[in-house]
mmCIF file of C-alpha atoms in Angstrom:
data_model
loop_
_atom_site.group_PDB
_atom_site.id
_atom_site.type_symbol
_atom_site.label_atom_id
_atom_site.label_comp_id
_atom_site.label_asym_id
_atom_site.label_seq_id
_atom_site.Cartn_x
_atom_site.Cartn_y
_atom_site.Cartn_z
ATOM 1 C CA MET A 205 -26.371 17.240 32.800
ATOM 2 C CA ASP A 206 -27.184 14.659 35.709
ATOM 3 C CA ASN A 207 -27.424 11.670 33.228
ATOM 4 C CA ILE A 208 -23.713 13.015 31.119
ATOM 5 C CA LYS A 209 -21.625 9.816 31.308
ATOM 6 C CA VAL A 210 -17.561 10.205 31.217
ATOM 7 C CA GLU A 211 -15.127 7.490 30.216
ATOM 8 C CA VAL A 212 -11.632 8.304 31.000
ATOM 9 C CA CYS A 213 -8.759 7.547 28.662
ATOM 10 C CA VAL A 214 -5.958 6.108 31.354
ATOM 11 C CA ASP A 215 -2.771 4.689 30.705
ATOM 12 C CA SER A 216 -1.905 2.801 33.832
ATOM 13 C CA THR A 217 -3.793 0.850 35.890
ATOM 14 C CA ASP A 218 -3.293 3.577 39.081
ATOM 15 C CA SER A 219 -4.745 6.019 36.585
ATOM 16 C CA ALA A 220 -7.506 4.109 35.989
ATOM 17 C CA LEU A 221 -8.285 2.832 39.674
ATOM 18 C CA ARG A 222 -8.029 7.309 40.127
ATOM 19 C CA ALA A 223 -10.967 7.593 37.401
ATOM 20 C CA GLN A 224 -13.106 5.054 39.307
ATOM 21 C CA SER A 225 -12.583 6.363 42.497
ATOM 22 C CA ALA A 226 -13.576 9.936 40.596
ATOM 23 C CA GLY A 227 -16.919 8.854 39.443
ATOM 24 C CA ALA A 228 -15.908 7.759 35.877
ATOM 25 C CA CYS A 229 -18.851 5.169 34.515
ATOM 26 C CA ARG A 230 -16.026 3.648 32.277
ATOM 27 C CA VAL A 231 -12.381 3.766 31.278
ATOM 28 C CA GLU A 232 -10.359 3.384 27.793
ATOM 29 C CA TYR A 233 -7.487 1.516 28.374
ATOM 30 C CA CYS A 234 -4.384 2.409 26.189
ATOM 31 C CA ALA A 235 -1.070 2.171 25.905
ATOM 32 C CA ASN A 236 1.466 4.761 24.135
ATOM 33 C CA LEU A 237 -0.590 7.984 24.495
ATOM 34 C CA PRO A 238 1.559 10.388 22.823
ATOM 35 C CA VAL A 239 1.193 8.511 19.665
ATOM 36 C CA GLY A 240 -2.834 8.545 19.773
ATOM 37 C CA GLY A 241 -2.445 5.340 21.910
ATOM 38 C CA THR A 242 -1.890 1.642 21.121
ATOM 39 C CA THR A 243 -2.931 -1.547 22.902
ATOM 40 C CA PRO A 244 -1.470 -2.031 26.318
ATOM 41 C CA PRO A 245 -0.204 -5.533 27.348
ATOM 42 C CA ILE A 246 -2.114 -8.124 28.315
ATOM 43 C CA ALA A 247 -0.407 -8.203 31.804
ATOM 44 C CA GLN A 248 -1.881 -5.109 32.596
ATOM 45 C CA ILE A 249 -5.233 -5.483 31.177
ATOM 46 C CA GLU A 250 -5.524 -8.717 33.286
ATOM 47 C CA ILE A 251 -4.603 -6.704 36.569
ATOM 48 C CA ALA A 252 -6.667 -3.704 35.743
ATOM 49 C CA ARG A 253 -9.743 -6.345 35.383
ATOM 50 C CA LYS A 254 -9.061 -7.860 38.662
ATOM 51 C CA LEU A 255 -8.858 -4.037 40.400
ATOM 52 C CA LEU A 256 -11.767 -2.470 38.505
ATOM 53 C CA HIS A 257 -15.677 -2.667 38.859
ATOM 54 C CA ILE A 258 -16.524 0.194 36.590
ATOM 55 C CA ASN A 259 -16.062 -0.980 32.615
ATOM 56 C CA LEU A 260 -13.321 -1.564 30.962
ATOM 57 C CA TYR A 261 -12.940 -0.995 27.056
ATOM 58 C CA ILE A 262 -9.287 -1.581 25.802
ATOM 59 C CA LEU A 263 -8.264 -0.064 22.546
ATOM 60 C CA ILE A 264 -7.381 -2.274 19.791
ATOM 61 C CA ARG A 265 -4.596 -0.514 17.705
ATOM 62 C CA PRO A 266 -1.226 -2.360 17.134
ATOM 63 C CA ARG A 267 0.543 0.892 16.475
ATOM 64 C CA GLY A 268 0.554 4.881 15.895
ATOM 65 C CA GLY A 269 0.148 6.214 12.957
ATOM 66 C CA ASP A 270 -2.514 6.041 10.660
ATOM 67 C CA PHE A 271 -5.859 3.583 10.653
ATOM 68 C CA LEU A 272 -4.655 1.447 7.174
ATOM 69 C CA TYR A 273 -3.459 -1.997 8.704
ATOM 70 C CA ASP A 274 -1.768 -4.775 7.223
ATOM 71 C CA ASP A 275 -2.907 -8.659 6.984
ATOM 72 C CA ALA A 276 -0.247 -9.507 10.138
ATOM 73 C CA GLU A 277 -1.557 -6.448 11.904
ATOM 74 C CA PHE A 278 -5.038 -7.445 11.406
ATOM 75 C CA GLU A 279 -4.348 -10.706 13.031
ATOM 76 C CA MET A 280 -2.890 -9.480 15.779
ATOM 77 C CA MET A 281 -5.911 -7.271 16.209
ATOM 78 C CA LYS A 282 -8.017 -10.260 16.319
ATOM 79 C CA SER A 283 -5.868 -12.043 18.691
ATOM 80 C CA ASP A 284 -5.687 -9.085 21.098
ATOM 81 C CA ILE A 285 -9.605 -8.989 21.185
ATOM 82 C CA HIS A 286 -9.761 -13.100 22.136
ATOM 83 C CA HIS A 287 -7.670 -12.143 24.926
ATOM 84 C CA CYS A 288 -9.744 -9.208 26.175
ATOM 85 C CA GLY A 289 -12.887 -11.354 25.902
ATOM 86 C CA LYS A 290 -11.345 -14.363 27.598
ATOM 87 C CA ILE A 291 -10.362 -12.442 30.696
ATOM 88 C CA GLY A 292 -13.760 -10.533 31.074
ATOM 89 C CA CYS A 293 -13.473 -6.949 29.602
ATOM 90 C CA ASP A 294 -16.186 -5.040 29.063
ATOM 91 C CA GLY A 295 -15.472 -3.843 25.450
ATOM 92 C CA VAL A 296 -13.347 -3.011 22.957
ATOM 93 C CA VAL A 297 -12.156 0.098 21.056
ATOM 94 C CA ILE A 298 -11.503 -0.216 17.019
ATOM 95 C CA GLY A 299 -11.491 1.475 13.982
ATOM 96 C CA MET A 300 -10.314 0.552 10.714
ATOM 97 C CA LEU A 301 -10.245 2.862 7.386
ATOM 98 C CA HIS A 302 -9.486 2.271 3.766
ATOM 99 C CA ALA A 303 -7.025 4.036 1.714
ATOM 100 C CA ASP A 304 -9.728 6.612 0.044
ATOM 101 C CA GLY A 305 -10.956 7.456 3.992
ATOM 102 C CA SER A 306 -13.871 5.225 4.031
ATOM 103 C CA ILE A 307 -14.809 2.690 6.546
ATOM 104 C CA ASP A 308 -13.040 -0.432 6.033
ATOM 105 C CA LYS A 309 -16.563 -2.085 6.787
ATOM 106 C CA HIS A 310 -15.490 -6.240 6.074
ATOM 107 C CA ARG A 311 -12.729 -6.068 8.824
ATOM 108 C CA CYS A 312 -14.230 -3.782 11.049
ATOM 109 C CA LYS A 313 -16.904 -6.273 11.190
ATOM 110 C CA GLU A 314 -14.726 -9.177 11.695
ATOM 111 C CA LEU A 315 -13.210 -7.613 15.166
ATOM 112 C CA ILE A 316 -16.871 -6.386 15.759
ATOM 113 C CA ASN A 317 -17.976 -10.056 15.468
ATOM 114 C CA ILE A 318 -15.215 -11.603 17.426
ATOM 115 C CA ALA A 319 -16.019 -8.707 20.369
ATOM 116 C CA TYR A 320 -19.708 -9.604 20.510
ATOM 117 C CA SER A 321 -18.660 -13.712 20.845
ATOM 118 C CA TYR A 322 -17.435 -12.349 24.240
ATOM 119 C CA SER A 323 -20.726 -10.289 24.604
ATOM 120 C CA MET A 324 -18.136 -7.098 24.948
ATOM 121 C CA GLY A 325 -19.866 -3.846 23.832
ATOM 122 C CA VAL A 326 -17.442 -2.058 20.745
ATOM 123 C CA THR A 327 -16.451 1.779 20.531
ATOM 124 C CA PHE A 328 -15.360 3.093 17.148
ATOM 125 C CA HIS A 329 -12.615 5.505 17.617
ATOM 126 C CA ARG A 330 -11.213 8.595 16.432
ATOM 127 C CA ALA A 331 -10.547 6.756 13.330
ATOM 128 C CA PHE A 332 -13.615 8.311 12.403
ATOM 129 C CA ASP A 333 -12.521 11.487 12.347
ATOM 130 C CA HIS A 334 -10.391 10.973 8.858
ATOM 131 C CA CYS A 335 -13.440 9.427 7.096
ATOM 132 C CA ARG A 336 -13.624 11.175 3.804
ATOM 133 C CA ASP A 337 -17.230 11.967 4.668
ATOM 134 C CA LEU A 338 -18.478 11.848 8.690
ATOM 135 C CA PHE A 339 -21.697 11.605 7.874
ATOM 136 C CA GLU A 340 -21.683 8.856 5.314
ATOM 137 C CA GLY A 341 -19.388 7.209 7.682
ATOM 138 C CA LEU A 342 -22.021 7.471 10.765
ATOM 139 C CA GLU A 343 -24.233 5.354 8.590
ATOM 140 C CA ASP A 344 -21.507 2.719 7.880
ATOM 141 C CA VAL A 345 -20.887 2.681 11.868
ATOM 142 C CA ILE A 346 -24.489 2.308 12.536
ATOM 143 C CA ALA A 347 -24.865 -0.384 10.301
ATOM 144 C CA LEU A 348 -21.636 -2.639 11.332
ATOM 145 C CA GLY A 349 -23.308 -2.580 14.836
ATOM 146 C CA CYS A 350 -20.975 -0.394 16.889
ATOM 147 C CA GLU A 351 -22.629 1.164 20.414
ATOM 148 C CA ARG A 352 -20.747 4.593 20.198
ATOM 149 C CA ILE A 353 -18.660 6.636 18.601
ATOM 150 C CA LEU A 354 -15.342 9.000 19.938
ATOM 151 C CA THR A 355 -14.892 12.064 18.051
ATOM 152 C CA SER A 356 -13.807 15.487 17.394
ATOM 153 C CA GLY A 357 -15.895 16.101 14.849
ATOM 154 C CA GLY A 358 -13.223 15.814 12.198
ATOM 155 C CA LYS A 359 -11.713 18.729 14.059
ATOM 156 C CA ASN A 360 -8.572 18.771 16.430
ATOM 157 C CA THR A 361 -10.482 19.118 19.458
ATOM 158 C CA ALA A 362 -14.264 18.636 20.362
ATOM 159 C CA THR A 363 -14.973 22.233 21.033
ATOM 160 C CA GLU A 364 -13.826 23.203 17.132
ATOM 161 C CA GLY A 365 -15.823 20.514 15.971
ATOM 162 C CA ALA A 366 -18.961 20.911 18.496
ATOM 163 C CA ALA A 367 -20.850 22.246 15.002
ATOM 164 C CA ILE A 368 -20.327 18.791 13.599
ATOM 165 C CA ILE A 369 -20.799 16.712 16.505
ATOM 166 C CA ARG A 370 -23.929 18.652 17.009
ATOM 167 C CA GLN A 371 -25.245 17.484 13.573
ATOM 168 C CA LEU A 372 -23.371 13.948 13.875
ATOM 169 C CA ILE A 373 -25.929 13.476 17.064
ATOM 170 C CA ARG A 374 -28.937 14.609 15.317
ATOM 171 C CA GLN A 375 -28.073 12.352 12.453
ATOM 172 C CA ALA A 376 -27.514 8.925 14.900
ATOM 173 C CA GLY A 377 -30.521 10.197 17.380
ATOM 174 C CA ASN A 378 -31.493 6.655 19.387
ATOM 175 C CA ARG A 379 -29.111 4.451 17.117
ATOM 176 C CA ILE A 380 -26.104 5.242 18.448
ATOM 177 C CA VAL A 381 -24.042 7.534 21.116
ATOM 178 C CA ILE A 382 -21.920 10.106 19.762
ATOM 179 C CA MET A 383 -19.265 10.760 22.452
ATOM 180 C CA PRO A 384 -17.001 13.722 21.902
ATOM 181 C CA GLY A 385 -13.498 13.544 22.765
ATOM 182 C CA ALA A 386 -9.816 15.238 22.633
ATOM 183 C CA GLY A 387 -9.312 18.879 24.625
ATOM 184 C CA ILE A 388 -12.406 18.716 27.184
ATOM 185 C CA THR A 389 -11.263 20.626 30.219
ATOM 186 C CA SER A 390 -13.206 21.725 33.188
ATOM 187 C CA ASP A 391 -13.151 25.117 31.354
ATOM 188 C CA ASN A 392 -15.265 24.291 27.983
ATOM 189 C CA VAL A 393 -16.987 21.114 29.137
ATOM 190 C CA ALA A 394 -20.458 22.967 30.034
ATOM 191 C CA ASP A 395 -20.245 25.098 26.907
ATOM 192 C CA LEU A 396 -19.460 21.682 24.720
ATOM 193 C CA ILE A 397 -22.590 20.055 26.910
ATOM 194 C CA LYS A 398 -25.091 22.962 25.761
ATOM 195 C CA SER A 399 -24.182 23.487 22.135
ATOM 196 C CA THR A 400 -23.625 19.661 21.051
ATOM 197 C CA GLY A 401 -26.392 17.865 23.294
ATOM 198 C CA LEU A 402 -23.977 15.380 24.429
ATOM 199 C CA SER A 403 -25.135 12.339 26.520
ATOM 200 C CA GLU A 404 -21.231 11.096 27.016
ATOM 201 C CA LEU A 405 -18.052 12.380 26.832
ATOM 202 C CA HIS A 406 -14.144 11.017 26.752
ATOM 203 C CA GLY A 407 -11.009 12.236 28.043
ATOM 204 C CA THR A 408 -7.985 12.032 29.294
ATOM 205 C CA PHE A 409 -8.120 14.493 32.037
ATOM 206 C CA LYS A 410 -4.373 15.080 32.638
ATOM 207 C CA THR A 411 -4.477 17.614 35.499
ATOM 208 C CA SER A 412 -5.949 16.855 38.960
ATOM 209 C CA GLN A 413 -9.352 17.975 38.043
ATOM 210 C CA ILE A 414 -11.957 16.150 36.380
ATOM 211 C CA PRO A 415 -14.126 18.539 34.974
ATOM 212 C CA TYR A 416 -17.725 16.631 35.619
ATOM 213 C CA PHE A 417 -19.088 13.443 37.047
ATOM 214 C CA PRO A 418 -22.521 13.068 37.666
#
């Protein structure tokens, strides 16, 4: 367990600083967590970047709901990534699908290319869990060049999806990090690590006790 990395999902600078103090290696900064998260205002991102010394990743999602975006929303996403790059964020978190449940590889690649032009990393978020075929989706995300996938194994929680997550980790090998998230607590994290072989995990950790940090 000594090498497990923990990413904390936050919706405020105060939460980000508390995660940093607790030993998180990275935060995913979002707004509107009740709808699954949206892109936070640029002013909040700027302040977080000034105050944090750990990795800061920003969710790029213009609204809640599905992961099918129109042209105007796509332009917003591209603009947000440019803003994140210009102020020195470490990475962004993206995900776009087609109506048939396949990954929108063309438009995802556009977003990834913008991020990489600023030397930012890219995580593919839980849009992945809505893919028609998770194992096909895994190969698509690897081909796109993302560094990790946030997933609950297609289930409501990572513990429910543990068996699928383990299969995804095996298929991924050293090509990409599979990062379980959703419903991870101090009560289930040890079992999840043992059952999946994960190297990174993600959570909001709404209680005062963060389950595990190296």
